Coordinates of C-alpha atoms in Angstrom, one line a residue:
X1 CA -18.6 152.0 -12.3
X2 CA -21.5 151.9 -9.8
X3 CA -25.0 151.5 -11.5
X4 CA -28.0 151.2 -9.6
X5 CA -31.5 149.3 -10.2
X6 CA -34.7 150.6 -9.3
X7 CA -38.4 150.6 -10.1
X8 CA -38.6 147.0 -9.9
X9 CA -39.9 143.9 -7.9
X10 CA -36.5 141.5 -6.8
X11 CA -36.7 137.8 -6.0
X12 CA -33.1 137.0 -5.1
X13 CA -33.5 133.0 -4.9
X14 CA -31.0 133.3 -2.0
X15 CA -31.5 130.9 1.1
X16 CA -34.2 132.8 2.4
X17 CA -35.4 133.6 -0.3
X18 CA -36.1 137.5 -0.3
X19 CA -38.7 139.5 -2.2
X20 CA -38.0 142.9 -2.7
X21 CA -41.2 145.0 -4.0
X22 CA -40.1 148.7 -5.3
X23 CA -36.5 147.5 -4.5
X24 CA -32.8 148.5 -5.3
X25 CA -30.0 146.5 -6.6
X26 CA -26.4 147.9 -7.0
X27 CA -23.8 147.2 -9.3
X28 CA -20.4 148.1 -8.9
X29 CA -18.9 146.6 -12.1
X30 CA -19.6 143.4 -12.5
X31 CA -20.8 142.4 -9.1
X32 CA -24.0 143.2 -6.9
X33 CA -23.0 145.5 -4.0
X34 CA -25.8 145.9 -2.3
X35 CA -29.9 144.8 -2.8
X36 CA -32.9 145.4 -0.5
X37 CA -35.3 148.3 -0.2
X38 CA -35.0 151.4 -2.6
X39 CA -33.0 153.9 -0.8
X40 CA -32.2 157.8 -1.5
X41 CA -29.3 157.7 0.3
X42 CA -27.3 155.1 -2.0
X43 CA -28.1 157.1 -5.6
X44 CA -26.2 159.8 -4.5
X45 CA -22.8 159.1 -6.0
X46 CA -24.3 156.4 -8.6
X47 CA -22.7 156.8 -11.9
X48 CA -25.8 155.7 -13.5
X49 CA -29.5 155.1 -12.5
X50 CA -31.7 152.4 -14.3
X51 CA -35.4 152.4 -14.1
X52 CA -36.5 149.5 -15.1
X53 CA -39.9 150.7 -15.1
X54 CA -42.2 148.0 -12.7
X55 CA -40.3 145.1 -14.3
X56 CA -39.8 142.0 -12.3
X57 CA -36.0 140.7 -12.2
X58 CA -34.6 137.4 -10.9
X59 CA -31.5 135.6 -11.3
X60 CA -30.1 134.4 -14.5
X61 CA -31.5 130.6 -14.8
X62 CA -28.7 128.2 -14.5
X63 CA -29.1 125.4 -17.3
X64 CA -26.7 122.1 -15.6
X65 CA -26.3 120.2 -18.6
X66 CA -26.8 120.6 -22.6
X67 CA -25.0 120.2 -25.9
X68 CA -25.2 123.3 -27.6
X69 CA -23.1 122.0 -30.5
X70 CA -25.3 119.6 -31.4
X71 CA -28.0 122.8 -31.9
X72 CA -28.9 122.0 -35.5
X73 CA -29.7 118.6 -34.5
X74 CA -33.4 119.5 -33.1
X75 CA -36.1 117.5 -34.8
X76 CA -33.8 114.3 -36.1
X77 CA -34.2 111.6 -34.8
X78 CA -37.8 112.2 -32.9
X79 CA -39.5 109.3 -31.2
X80 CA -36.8 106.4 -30.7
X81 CA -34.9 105.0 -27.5
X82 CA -31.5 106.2 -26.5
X83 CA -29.2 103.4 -28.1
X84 CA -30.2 103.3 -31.3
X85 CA -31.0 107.5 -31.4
X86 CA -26.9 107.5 -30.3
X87 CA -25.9 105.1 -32.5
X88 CA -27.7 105.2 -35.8
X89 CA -28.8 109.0 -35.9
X90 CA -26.8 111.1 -33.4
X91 CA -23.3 110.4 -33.4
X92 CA -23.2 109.4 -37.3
X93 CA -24.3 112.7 -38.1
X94 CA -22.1 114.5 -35.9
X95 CA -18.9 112.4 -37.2
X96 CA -20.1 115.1 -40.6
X97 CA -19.4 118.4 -38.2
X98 CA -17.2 120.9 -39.4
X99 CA -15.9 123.7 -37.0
X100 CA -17.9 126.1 -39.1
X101 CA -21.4 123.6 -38.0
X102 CA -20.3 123.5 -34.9
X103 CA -19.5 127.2 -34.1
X104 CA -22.7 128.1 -35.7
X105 CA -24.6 125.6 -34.2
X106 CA -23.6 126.7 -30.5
X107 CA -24.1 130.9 -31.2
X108 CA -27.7 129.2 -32.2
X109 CA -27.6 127.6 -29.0
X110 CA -26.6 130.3 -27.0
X111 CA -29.0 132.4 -28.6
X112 CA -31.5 130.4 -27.7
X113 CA -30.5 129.8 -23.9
X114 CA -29.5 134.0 -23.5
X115 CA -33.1 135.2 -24.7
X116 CA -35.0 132.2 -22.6
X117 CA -33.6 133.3 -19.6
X118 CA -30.3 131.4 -18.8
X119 CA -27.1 132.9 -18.2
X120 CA -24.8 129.9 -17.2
X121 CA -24.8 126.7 -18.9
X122 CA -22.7 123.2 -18.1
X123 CA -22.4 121.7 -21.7
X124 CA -20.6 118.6 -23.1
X125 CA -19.5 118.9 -27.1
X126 CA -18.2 116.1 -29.0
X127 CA -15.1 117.3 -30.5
X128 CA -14.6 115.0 -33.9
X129 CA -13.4 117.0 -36.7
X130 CA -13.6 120.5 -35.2
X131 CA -11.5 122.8 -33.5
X132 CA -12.5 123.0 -29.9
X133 CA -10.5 125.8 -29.4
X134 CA -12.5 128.3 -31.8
X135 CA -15.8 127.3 -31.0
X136 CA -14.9 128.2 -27.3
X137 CA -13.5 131.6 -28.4
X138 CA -17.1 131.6 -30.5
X139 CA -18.6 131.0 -27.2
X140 CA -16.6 133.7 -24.9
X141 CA -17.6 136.9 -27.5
X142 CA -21.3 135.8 -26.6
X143 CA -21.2 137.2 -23.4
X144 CA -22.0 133.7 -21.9
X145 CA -20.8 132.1 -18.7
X146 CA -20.5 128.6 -18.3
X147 CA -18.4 125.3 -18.7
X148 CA -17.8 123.9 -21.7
X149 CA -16.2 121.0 -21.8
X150 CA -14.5 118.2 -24.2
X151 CA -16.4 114.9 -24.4
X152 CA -14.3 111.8 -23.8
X153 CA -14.6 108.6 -26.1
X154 CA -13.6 104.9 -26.0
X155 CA -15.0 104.9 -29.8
X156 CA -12.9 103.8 -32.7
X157 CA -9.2 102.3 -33.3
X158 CA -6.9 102.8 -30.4
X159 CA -4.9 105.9 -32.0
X160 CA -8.4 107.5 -32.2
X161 CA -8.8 107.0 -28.3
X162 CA -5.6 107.9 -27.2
X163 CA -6.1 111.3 -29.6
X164 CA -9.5 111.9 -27.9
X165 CA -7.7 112.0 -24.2
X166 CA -4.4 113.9 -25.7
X167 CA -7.1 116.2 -26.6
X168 CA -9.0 116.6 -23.7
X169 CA -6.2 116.9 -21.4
X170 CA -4.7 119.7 -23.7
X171 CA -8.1 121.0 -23.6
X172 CA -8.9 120.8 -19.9
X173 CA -5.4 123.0 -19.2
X174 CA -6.0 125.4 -22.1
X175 CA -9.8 126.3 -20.9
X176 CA -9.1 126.2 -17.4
X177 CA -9.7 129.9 -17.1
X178 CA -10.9 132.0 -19.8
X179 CA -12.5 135.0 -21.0
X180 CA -11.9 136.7 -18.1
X181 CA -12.9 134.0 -15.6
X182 CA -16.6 134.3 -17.1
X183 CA -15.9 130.2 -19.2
X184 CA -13.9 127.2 -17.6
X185 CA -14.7 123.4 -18.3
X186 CA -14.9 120.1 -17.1
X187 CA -13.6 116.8 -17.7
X188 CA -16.6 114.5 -19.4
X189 CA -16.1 110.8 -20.3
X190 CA -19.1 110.2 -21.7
X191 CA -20.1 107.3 -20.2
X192 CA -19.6 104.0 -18.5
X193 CA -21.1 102.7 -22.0
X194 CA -18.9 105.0 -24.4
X195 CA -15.7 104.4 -22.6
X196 CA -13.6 101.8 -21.3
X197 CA -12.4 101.7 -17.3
X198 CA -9.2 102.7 -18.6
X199 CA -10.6 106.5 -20.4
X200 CA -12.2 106.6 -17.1
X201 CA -9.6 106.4 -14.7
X202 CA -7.6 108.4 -17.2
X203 CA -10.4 110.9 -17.3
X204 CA -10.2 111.2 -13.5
X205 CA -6.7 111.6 -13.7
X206 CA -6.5 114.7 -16.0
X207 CA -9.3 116.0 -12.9
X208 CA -7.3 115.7 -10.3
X209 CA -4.1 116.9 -11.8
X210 CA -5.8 119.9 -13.5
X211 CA -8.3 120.4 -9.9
X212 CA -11.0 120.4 -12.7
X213 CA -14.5 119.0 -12.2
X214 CA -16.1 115.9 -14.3
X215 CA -18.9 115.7 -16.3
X216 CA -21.1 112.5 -17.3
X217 CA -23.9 110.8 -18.2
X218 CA -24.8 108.1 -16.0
X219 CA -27.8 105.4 -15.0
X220 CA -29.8 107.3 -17.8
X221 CA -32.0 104.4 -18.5
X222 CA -32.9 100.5 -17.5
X223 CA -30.7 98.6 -20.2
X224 CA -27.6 100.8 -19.2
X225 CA -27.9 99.3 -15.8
X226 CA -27.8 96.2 -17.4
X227 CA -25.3 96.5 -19.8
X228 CA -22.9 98.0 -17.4
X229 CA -23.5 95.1 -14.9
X230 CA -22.9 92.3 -17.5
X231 CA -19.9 94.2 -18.7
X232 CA -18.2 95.2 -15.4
X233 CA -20.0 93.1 -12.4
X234 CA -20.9 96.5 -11.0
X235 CA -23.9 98.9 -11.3
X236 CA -22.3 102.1 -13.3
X237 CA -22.5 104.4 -9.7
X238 CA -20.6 101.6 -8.3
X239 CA -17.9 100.9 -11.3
X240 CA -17.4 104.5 -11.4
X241 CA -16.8 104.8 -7.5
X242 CA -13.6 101.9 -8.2
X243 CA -12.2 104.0 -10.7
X244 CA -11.9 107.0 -8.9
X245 CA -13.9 109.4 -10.8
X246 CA -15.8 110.8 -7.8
X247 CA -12.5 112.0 -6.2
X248 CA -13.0 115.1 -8.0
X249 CA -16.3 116.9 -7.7
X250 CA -18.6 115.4 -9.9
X251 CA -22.0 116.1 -11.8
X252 CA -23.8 113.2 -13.2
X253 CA -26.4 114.1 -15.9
X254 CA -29.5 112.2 -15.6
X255 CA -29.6 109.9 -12.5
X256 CA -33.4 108.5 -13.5
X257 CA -32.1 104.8 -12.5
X258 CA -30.8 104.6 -8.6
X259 CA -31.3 103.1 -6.0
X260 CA -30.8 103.9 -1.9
X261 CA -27.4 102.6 -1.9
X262 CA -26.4 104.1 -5.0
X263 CA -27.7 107.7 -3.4
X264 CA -25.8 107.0 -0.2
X265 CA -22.8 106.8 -2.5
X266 CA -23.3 110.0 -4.0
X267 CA -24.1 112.0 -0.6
X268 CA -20.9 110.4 0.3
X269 CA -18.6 111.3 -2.4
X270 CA -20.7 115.0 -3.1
X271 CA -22.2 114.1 -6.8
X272 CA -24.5 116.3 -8.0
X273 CA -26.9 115.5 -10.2
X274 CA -28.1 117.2 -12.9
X275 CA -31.8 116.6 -13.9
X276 CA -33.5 116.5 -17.2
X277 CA -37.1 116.0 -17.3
X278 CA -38.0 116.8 -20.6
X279 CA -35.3 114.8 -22.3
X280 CA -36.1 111.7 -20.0
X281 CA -39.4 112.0 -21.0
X282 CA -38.7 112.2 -24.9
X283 CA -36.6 109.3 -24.7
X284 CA -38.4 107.0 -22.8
X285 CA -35.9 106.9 -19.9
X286 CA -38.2 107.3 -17.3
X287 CA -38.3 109.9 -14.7
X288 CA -35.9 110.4 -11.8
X289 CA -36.8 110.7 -8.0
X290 CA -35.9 114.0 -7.3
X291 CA -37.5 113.7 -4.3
X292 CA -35.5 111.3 -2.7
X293 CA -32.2 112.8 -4.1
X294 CA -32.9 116.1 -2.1
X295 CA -34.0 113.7 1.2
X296 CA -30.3 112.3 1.0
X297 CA -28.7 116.3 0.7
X298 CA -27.7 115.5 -2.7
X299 CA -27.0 118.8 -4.4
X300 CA -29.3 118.9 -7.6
X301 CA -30.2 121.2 -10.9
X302 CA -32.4 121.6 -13.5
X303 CA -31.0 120.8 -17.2
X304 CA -32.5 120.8 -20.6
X305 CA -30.1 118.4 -22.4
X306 CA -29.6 119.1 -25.7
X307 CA -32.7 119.9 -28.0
X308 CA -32.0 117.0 -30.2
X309 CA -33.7 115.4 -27.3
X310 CA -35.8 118.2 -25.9
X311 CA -36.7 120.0 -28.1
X312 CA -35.6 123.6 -26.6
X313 CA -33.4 125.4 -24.1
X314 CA -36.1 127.1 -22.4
X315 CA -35.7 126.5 -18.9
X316 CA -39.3 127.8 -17.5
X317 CA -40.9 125.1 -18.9
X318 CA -37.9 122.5 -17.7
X319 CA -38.1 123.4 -13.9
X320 CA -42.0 123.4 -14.5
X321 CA -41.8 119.9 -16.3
X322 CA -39.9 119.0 -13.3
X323 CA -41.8 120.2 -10.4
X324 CA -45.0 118.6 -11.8
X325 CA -43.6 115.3 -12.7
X326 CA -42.4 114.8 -8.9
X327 CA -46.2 115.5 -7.5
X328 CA -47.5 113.6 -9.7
X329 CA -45.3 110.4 -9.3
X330 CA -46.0 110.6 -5.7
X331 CA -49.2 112.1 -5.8
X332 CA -49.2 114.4 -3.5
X333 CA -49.0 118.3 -4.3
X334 CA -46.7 119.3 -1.5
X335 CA -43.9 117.6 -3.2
X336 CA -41.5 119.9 -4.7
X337 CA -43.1 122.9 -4.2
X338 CA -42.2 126.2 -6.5
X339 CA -39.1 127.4 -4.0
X340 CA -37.8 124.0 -4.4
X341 CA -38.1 124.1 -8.3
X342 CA -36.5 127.4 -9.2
X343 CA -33.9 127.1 -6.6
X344 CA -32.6 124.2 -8.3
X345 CA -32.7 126.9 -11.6
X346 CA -30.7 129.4 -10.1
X347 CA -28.8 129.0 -7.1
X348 CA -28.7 125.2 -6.1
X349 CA -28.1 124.6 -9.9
X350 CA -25.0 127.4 -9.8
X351 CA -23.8 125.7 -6.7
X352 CA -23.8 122.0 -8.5
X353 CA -21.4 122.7 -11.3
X354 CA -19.5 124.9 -8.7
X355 CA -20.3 128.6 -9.7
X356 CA -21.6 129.6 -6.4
X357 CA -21.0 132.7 -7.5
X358 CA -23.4 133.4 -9.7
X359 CA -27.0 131.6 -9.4
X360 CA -29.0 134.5 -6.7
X361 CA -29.6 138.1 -6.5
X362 CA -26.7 139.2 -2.9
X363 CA -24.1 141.2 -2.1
X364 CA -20.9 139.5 -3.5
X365 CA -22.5 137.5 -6.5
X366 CA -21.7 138.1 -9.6
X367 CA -24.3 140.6 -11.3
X368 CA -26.4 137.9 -13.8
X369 CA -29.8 138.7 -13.8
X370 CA -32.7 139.0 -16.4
X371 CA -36.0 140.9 -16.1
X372 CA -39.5 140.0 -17.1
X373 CA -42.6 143.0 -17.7
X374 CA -45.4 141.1 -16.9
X375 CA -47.8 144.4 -17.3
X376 CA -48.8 143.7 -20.6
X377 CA -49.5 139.1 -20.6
X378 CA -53.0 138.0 -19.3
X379 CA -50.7 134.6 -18.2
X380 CA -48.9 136.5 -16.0
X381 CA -52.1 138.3 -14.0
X382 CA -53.0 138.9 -11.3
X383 CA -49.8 140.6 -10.4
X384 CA -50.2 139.8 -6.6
X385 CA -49.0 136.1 -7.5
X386 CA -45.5 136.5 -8.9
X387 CA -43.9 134.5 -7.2
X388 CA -46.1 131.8 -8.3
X389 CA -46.1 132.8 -12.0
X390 CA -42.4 132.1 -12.5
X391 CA -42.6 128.7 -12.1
X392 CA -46.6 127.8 -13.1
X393 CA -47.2 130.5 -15.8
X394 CA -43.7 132.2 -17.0
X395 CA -41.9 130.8 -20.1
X396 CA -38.4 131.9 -22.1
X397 CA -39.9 134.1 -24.3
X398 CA -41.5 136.3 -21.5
X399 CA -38.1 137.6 -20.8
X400 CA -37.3 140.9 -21.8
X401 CA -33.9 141.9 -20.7
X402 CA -30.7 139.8 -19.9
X403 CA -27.7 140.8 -18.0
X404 CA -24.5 138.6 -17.7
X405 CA -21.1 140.2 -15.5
X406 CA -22.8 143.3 -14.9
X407 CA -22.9 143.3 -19.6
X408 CA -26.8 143.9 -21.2
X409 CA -26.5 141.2 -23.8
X410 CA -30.4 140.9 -24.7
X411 CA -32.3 144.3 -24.7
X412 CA -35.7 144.1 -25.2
X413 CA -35.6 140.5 -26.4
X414 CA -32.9 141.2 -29.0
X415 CA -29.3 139.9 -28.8
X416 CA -26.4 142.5 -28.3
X417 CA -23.9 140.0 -29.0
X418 CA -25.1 137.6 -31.5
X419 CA -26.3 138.6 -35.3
X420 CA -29.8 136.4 -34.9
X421 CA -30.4 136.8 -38.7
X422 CA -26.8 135.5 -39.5
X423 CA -27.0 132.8 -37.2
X424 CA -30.5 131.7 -37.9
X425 CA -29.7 131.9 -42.0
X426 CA -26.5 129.8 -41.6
X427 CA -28.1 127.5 -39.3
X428 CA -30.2 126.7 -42.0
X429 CA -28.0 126.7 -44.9
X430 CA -25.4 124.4 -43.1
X431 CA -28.1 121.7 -41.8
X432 CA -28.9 121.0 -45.2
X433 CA -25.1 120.0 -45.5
X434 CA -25.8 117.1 -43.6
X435 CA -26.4 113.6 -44.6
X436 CA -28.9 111.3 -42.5

């Protein structure tokens, strides 16, 4: 089915960056065909014509790293350092998760995510006590593309670990492909803290066999350095380098603690990093040089992390957060300048988990777009200035319409695939479940 786009301004976020104003965009299926200048000639055999009626429209946003199972989490555990939130808040609660929490909890998520804006997301679940299997099936009748991907653990007695990587390996091979190409996954130890050099190497292992990516946090925060070094003589960049991990493409969430040799690593062995602003900053991790990662042609996105540590999925205000922390740790306003912050949203983020396919608005991507009317929002005047407004004024809930494969699955800020009242009233009832 060919459909075709019109009455609308286009910013494609491709390399050079091209700004179509009373443009065209086709669609044959689930892939653009064709963008640039509205043209007569190309609605003639169109199956169907959309006017989209003077809205602005821009690539899905591309969301690197989150936890959308740990959704019903936001607001517990506020104000405390990363250790102890883990350890005493986090991962006790989520030992209570039932697969019925946890599919709820990521629709929630998702819902979130879809009507903000973002159409592919790299996520890490922890999979105690629920059935991985069905909350990815929950995931492919969203609509949603993405990676979702089974969290590896050195936690507990050694039958628990050895279950956790029998899991994950069975996991990796089951989820390879699925719902029609739109959901893969990842291999994700952790950490260098949560698991041992043996779940790592193993973990890198079940990467290469399965030609799978990996997934982890690493050199989040000061005392991780240090623990890692008293542990294993190594910085964790450097530990993680012996055991192999970075064979396989790799993208390391956080980053905020390198140094020069540590980048020179990661340009060598093409990690990408996935950056978290908000999260950083909620946590008292610090704030990564972004900067300097870029310098060194290290490919980089723009994540939210979870929102028990955020608290939302709305990635306007995360690439915003990001672009403003950068000038303002090196004072100077040039630094990271808006083309720089929501590339690394759409297609430099699509390009670090290794969906180059999706993540810009040109011929051969995949057709993931969302649209904004900024007619009727005094933030979003004078109209001259889009470009600007989507990274200084725009936020999630400016979006109107969202497009994923070609598929409306938010019309007019409403889901088409997701019961919001449902979710949102089992949400609630199922959060007061848990014991903290």
């Amino acid at each position: 089915m060919k459909t075709i786009y019109t009455n609308a301004t286009f910013f494609t976020m491709d390399k050079e960056n091209r700004i179509f104003e009373n443009g065209m965009m086709v669609v044959q299926d689930q892939t653009i065909s064709s963008i640039g200048p509205h043209s007569k000639e190309q609605m003639k055999d169109a199956d169907q014509v959309v006017d989209l009626g003077g809205k602005w429209v821009m690539p899905g946003l591309v969301n690197v790293h989150s936890h959308i199972v740990m959704t019903l989490l936001r607001g517990i555990g506020d104000d405390m350092l990363l250790k102890p939130w883990l350890e005493t808040k986090i991962w006790p609660i989520e030992a209570q998760f039932t697969t019925e929490i946890a599919s709820v909890s990521t629709q929630l998520g998702i819902l979130e995510m879809m009507k903000s804006g973002t159409t592919t997301f790299s996520d890490m679940f922890n999979p105690n006590g629920i059935d991985a299997g069905a909350v990815m099936e929950t995931i492919g009748e969203t609509g949603m593309r993405g990676a979702f991907s089974y969290t590896i653990f050195s936690l507990g007695s050694e039958a628990d670990q050895k279950a956790n990587l029998t899991g994950a390996e069975q996991f990796s091979k089951a989820y390879k492909n699925f719902a029609d190409g739109r959901l893969t996954t990842m291999v994700a130890p952790h950490s260098p803290y949560a698991c041992t050099p043996e779940a790592i190497s193993e973990s890198a292992r079940i990467a290469k066999e399965n030609d799978l990516m990996v997934h982890i946090h690493v050199s989040e925060t000061d005392f991780e350095i240090l623990d890692i070094e008293t542990r294993y003589g190594a910085r964790p960049v450097e530990h993680l380098r012996r055991l192999g991990l970075f064979d396989q493409p790799t993208v390391m969430a956080h980053g905020v603690v390198l140094n020069e040799e540590e980048r020179s690593i990661l340009k060598q062995h093409d990690v990408r990093v996935a950056h978290n602003p908000i999260s950083n900053l909620k946590l008292g991790s610090g704030i990564a040089d972004v900067v300097s990662l870029l310098k060194a042609g290290i490919k980089v996105g723009v994540a939210t992390d979870g929102v028990a540590s955020n608290n939302n999925f709305d990635m306007f205000e995360e690439m915003r957060t990001a672009a403003l922390l950068q000038k303002g740790m090196y004072k100077d306003a040039t630094q990271f300048p808006a083309q720089t912050a929501l590339a690394m949203a759409t297609r430099m983020g699509a390009e670090a988990i290794g969906m180059s396919h999706t993540g810009s608005l040109e011929a051969g991507k995949k057709a993931d777009f969302i649209t904004i009317y900024p007619h009727d929002k005094e933030h979003l005047q004078p109209l001259s200035e889009a470009y600007s407004h989507l990274l200084y004024a725009a936020r999630g809930n400016d979006v109107c319409d969202v497009y994923i494969n070609g598929k409306m699955v938010v019309k007019d800020r409403v889901s088409l695939t997701i019961d919001e009242e449902k979710v949102i009233a089992e949400a609630n009832r199922l959060q007061g479940t848990l014991s903290r």
